[in-house]
PDB file of C-alpha atoms in Angstrom:
ATOM      1  CA  MET A   1     174.215  94.105  51.448  1.00 93.00           C
ATOM      2  CA  ASP A   2     171.651  91.590  52.925  1.00 94.00           C
ATOM      3  CA  ILE A   3     168.516  92.197  54.044  1.00 95.00           C
ATOM      4  CA  LYS A   4     165.993  89.045  56.662  1.00 94.00           C
ATOM      5  CA  PRO A   5     162.968  89.773  56.946  1.00 93.00           C
ATOM      6  CA  LEU A   6     161.638  88.847  60.585  1.00 93.00           C
ATOM      7  CA  LYS A   7     158.395  88.211  62.010  1.00 92.00           C
ATOM      8  CA  SER A   8     158.080  91.841  63.788  1.00 94.00           C
ATOM      9  CA  LYS A   9     160.517  93.705  61.395  1.00 96.00           C
ATOM     10  CA  VAL A  10     162.912  92.921  58.449  1.00 95.00           C
ATOM     11  CA  ARG A  11     166.662  92.961  59.168  1.00 96.00           C
ATOM     12  CA  ILE A  12     169.346  95.688  56.715  1.00 96.00           C
ATOM     13  CA  ILE A  13     172.531  94.758  57.596  1.00 96.00           C
ATOM     14  CA  PHE A  14     175.067  96.937  55.631  1.00 96.00           C
ATOM     15  CA  PRO A  15     178.225  95.114  54.635  1.00 95.00           C
ATOM     16  CA  GLU A  16     181.910  95.226  55.896  1.00 94.00           C
ATOM     17  CA  GLU A  17     182.584  97.634  53.136  1.00 94.00           C
ATOM     18  CA  CYS A  18     180.200 100.329  52.666  1.00 94.00           C
ATOM     19  CA  GLU A  19     182.370 102.198  50.140  1.00 94.00           C
ATOM     20  CA  ASN A  20     181.680 103.012  45.715  1.00 93.00           C
ATOM     21  CA  PHE A  21     182.130 100.057  44.398  1.00 94.00           C
ATOM     22  CA  MET A  22     179.258  98.576  47.015  1.00 93.00           C
ATOM     23  CA  ALA A  23     176.818 100.626  45.852  1.00 95.00           C
ATOM     24  CA  ASP A  24     175.026  99.339  43.017  1.00 95.00           C
ATOM     25  CA  GLU A  25     174.910  96.061  44.651  1.00 94.00           C
ATOM     26  CA  ALA A  26     172.969  97.247  47.829  1.00 94.00           C
ATOM     27  CA  LEU A  27     170.651  99.706  46.506  1.00 94.00           C
ATOM     28  CA  GLU A  28     169.852  96.710  43.753  1.00 94.00           C
ATOM     29  CA  ALA A  29     168.993  94.122  47.272  1.00 94.00           C
ATOM     30  CA  LEU A  30     167.342  97.213  48.529  1.00 93.00           C
ATOM     31  CA  LYS A  31     164.450  98.267  46.203  1.00 91.00           C
ATOM     32  CA  GLY A  32     164.710  94.577  45.876  1.00 85.00           C
ATOM     33  CA  ALA A  33     163.994  94.045  49.381  1.00 87.00           C
ATOM     34  CA  ASP A  34     160.424  94.124  50.340  1.00 85.00           C
ATOM     35  CA  LEU A  35     160.387  97.175  52.998  1.00 87.00           C
ATOM     36  CA  TYR A  36     157.495  97.386  54.245  1.00 86.00           C
ATOM     37  CA  SER A  37     155.605  95.133  54.928  1.00 87.00           C
ATOM     38  CA  ARG A  38     156.611  94.964  58.269  1.00 91.00           C
ATOM     39  CA  PRO A  39     155.256  98.044  61.045  1.00 93.00           C
ATOM     40  CA  ALA A  40     159.320  98.027  62.222  1.00 96.00           C
ATOM     41  CA  ALA A  41     162.732  97.606  60.547  1.00 96.00           C
ATOM     42  CA  GLU A  42     166.222  97.234  62.211  1.00 97.00           C
ATOM     43  CA  ILE A  43     169.863  99.088  60.543  1.00 97.00           C
ATOM     44  CA  ASP A  44     172.570  96.620  61.398  1.00 97.00           C
ATOM     45  CA  LEU A  45     175.781  98.564  61.096  1.00 96.00           C
ATOM     46  CA  SER A  46     177.386  96.302  63.245  1.00 94.00           C
ATOM     47  CA  ALA A  47     180.129  94.578  60.900  1.00 94.00           C
ATOM     48  CA  VAL A  48     180.931  97.782  58.408  1.00 95.00           C
ATOM     49  CA  ARG A  49     184.115  99.208  58.998  1.00 94.00           C
ATOM     50  CA  THR A  50     184.526 101.718  55.703  1.00 94.00           C
ATOM     51  CA  MET A  51     182.165 103.718  54.522  1.00 94.00           C
ATOM     52  CA  ASP A  52     182.451 106.566  52.506  1.00 93.00           C
ATOM     53  CA  THR A  53     179.961 109.618  51.321  1.00 93.00           C
ATOM     54  CA  THR A  54     178.180 106.764  48.622  1.00 94.00           C
ATOM     55  CA  PHE A  55     176.394 105.111  51.831  1.00 95.00           C
ATOM     56  CA  VAL A  56     176.236 107.923  53.739  1.00 94.00           C
ATOM     57  CA  ASN A  57     173.801 109.037  51.566  1.00 95.00           C
ATOM     58  CA  ILE A  58     171.835 105.298  51.463  1.00 96.00           C
ATOM     59  CA  LEU A  59     171.839 105.599  54.035  1.00 95.00           C
ATOM     60  CA  VAL A  60     170.311 108.689  55.658  1.00 94.00           C
ATOM     61  CA  SER A  61     167.310 107.852  52.484  1.00 94.00           C
ATOM     62  CA  LEU A  62     166.808 105.069  53.930  1.00 95.00           C
ATOM     63  CA  LEU A  63     165.896 106.273  57.538  1.00 95.00           C
ATOM     64  CA  ASN A  64     164.168 109.106  55.242  1.00 94.00           C
ATOM     65  CA  THR A  65     162.052 106.025  52.966  1.00 93.00           C
ATOM     66  CA  LEU A  66     161.025 104.392  56.613  1.00 95.00           C
ATOM     67  CA  LYS A  67     160.505 107.743  58.573  1.00 95.00           C
ATOM     68  CA  GLU A  68     157.675 108.595  56.003  1.00 94.00           C
ATOM     69  CA  LYS A  69     156.168 105.183  55.390  1.00 93.00           C
ATOM     70  CA  GLY A  70     156.296 105.160  59.519  1.00 94.00           C
ATOM     71  CA  ILE A  71     158.068 102.378  59.948  1.00 95.00           C
ATOM     72  CA  LYS A  72     159.618 102.611  63.358  1.00 96.00           C
ATOM     73  CA  TYR A  73     163.463 102.069  62.929  1.00 96.00           C
ATOM     74  CA  GLU A  74     166.143 101.258  65.472  1.00 96.00           C
ATOM     75  CA  ILE A  75     170.350 100.897  64.365  1.00 95.00           C
ATOM     76  CA  THR A  76     172.155  98.415  65.913  1.00 95.00           C
ATOM     77  CA  GLY A  77     175.972  98.032  66.218  1.00 92.00           C
ATOM     78  CA  LYS A  78     177.356 100.994  64.864  1.00 88.00           C
ATOM     79  CA  SER A  79     181.171 100.935  64.655  1.00 85.00           C
ATOM     80  CA  SER A  80     183.386 103.800  65.901  1.00 86.00           C
ATOM     81  CA  GLU A  81     183.394 104.069  62.295  1.00 86.00           C
ATOM     82  CA  VAL A  82     180.326 104.343  61.376  1.00 90.00           C
ATOM     83  CA  SER A  83     180.089 107.206  64.120  1.00 90.00           C
ATOM     84  CA  ARG A  84     183.029 108.828  63.030  1.00 90.00           C
ATOM     85  CA  VAL A  85     181.853 108.873  59.064  1.00 91.00           C
ATOM     86  CA  ILE A  86     178.535 110.223  60.656  1.00 91.00           C
ATOM     87  CA  GLY A  87     179.737 113.356  62.315  1.00 91.00           C
ATOM     88  CA  LEU A  88     181.209 114.840  59.661  1.00 91.00           C
ATOM     89  CA  TYR A  89     178.728 115.562  58.133  1.00 88.00           C
ATOM     90  CA  GLY A  90     177.150 116.314  61.682  1.00 89.00           C
ATOM     91  CA  LEU A  91     174.743 114.066  61.740  1.00 86.00           C
ATOM     92  CA  VAL A  92     173.291 111.916  64.708  1.00 81.00           C
ATOM     93  CA  ILE A  93     172.001 108.458  64.117  1.00 79.00           C
TER      94      ILE A  93
END
């Protein structure tokens, strides 16, 4: 997971392989980032080719936290794989 602070937002880029073995690294990146210093966030899912339940949970938790903190967010580059997996859980993002 790559997190880039920009002038008006923070860009959170999910990796190509969003699978359990990558979860610790992704969570550490999120913990170490200053996600709340900008008024907006962009969640970029364009590189995602595989996504498992662990990353669905990470994504949903991230969205809920941003919402609770009053940070507006947009999701960009939602791949067909992300749409498919999210749909399996009955979620709409």
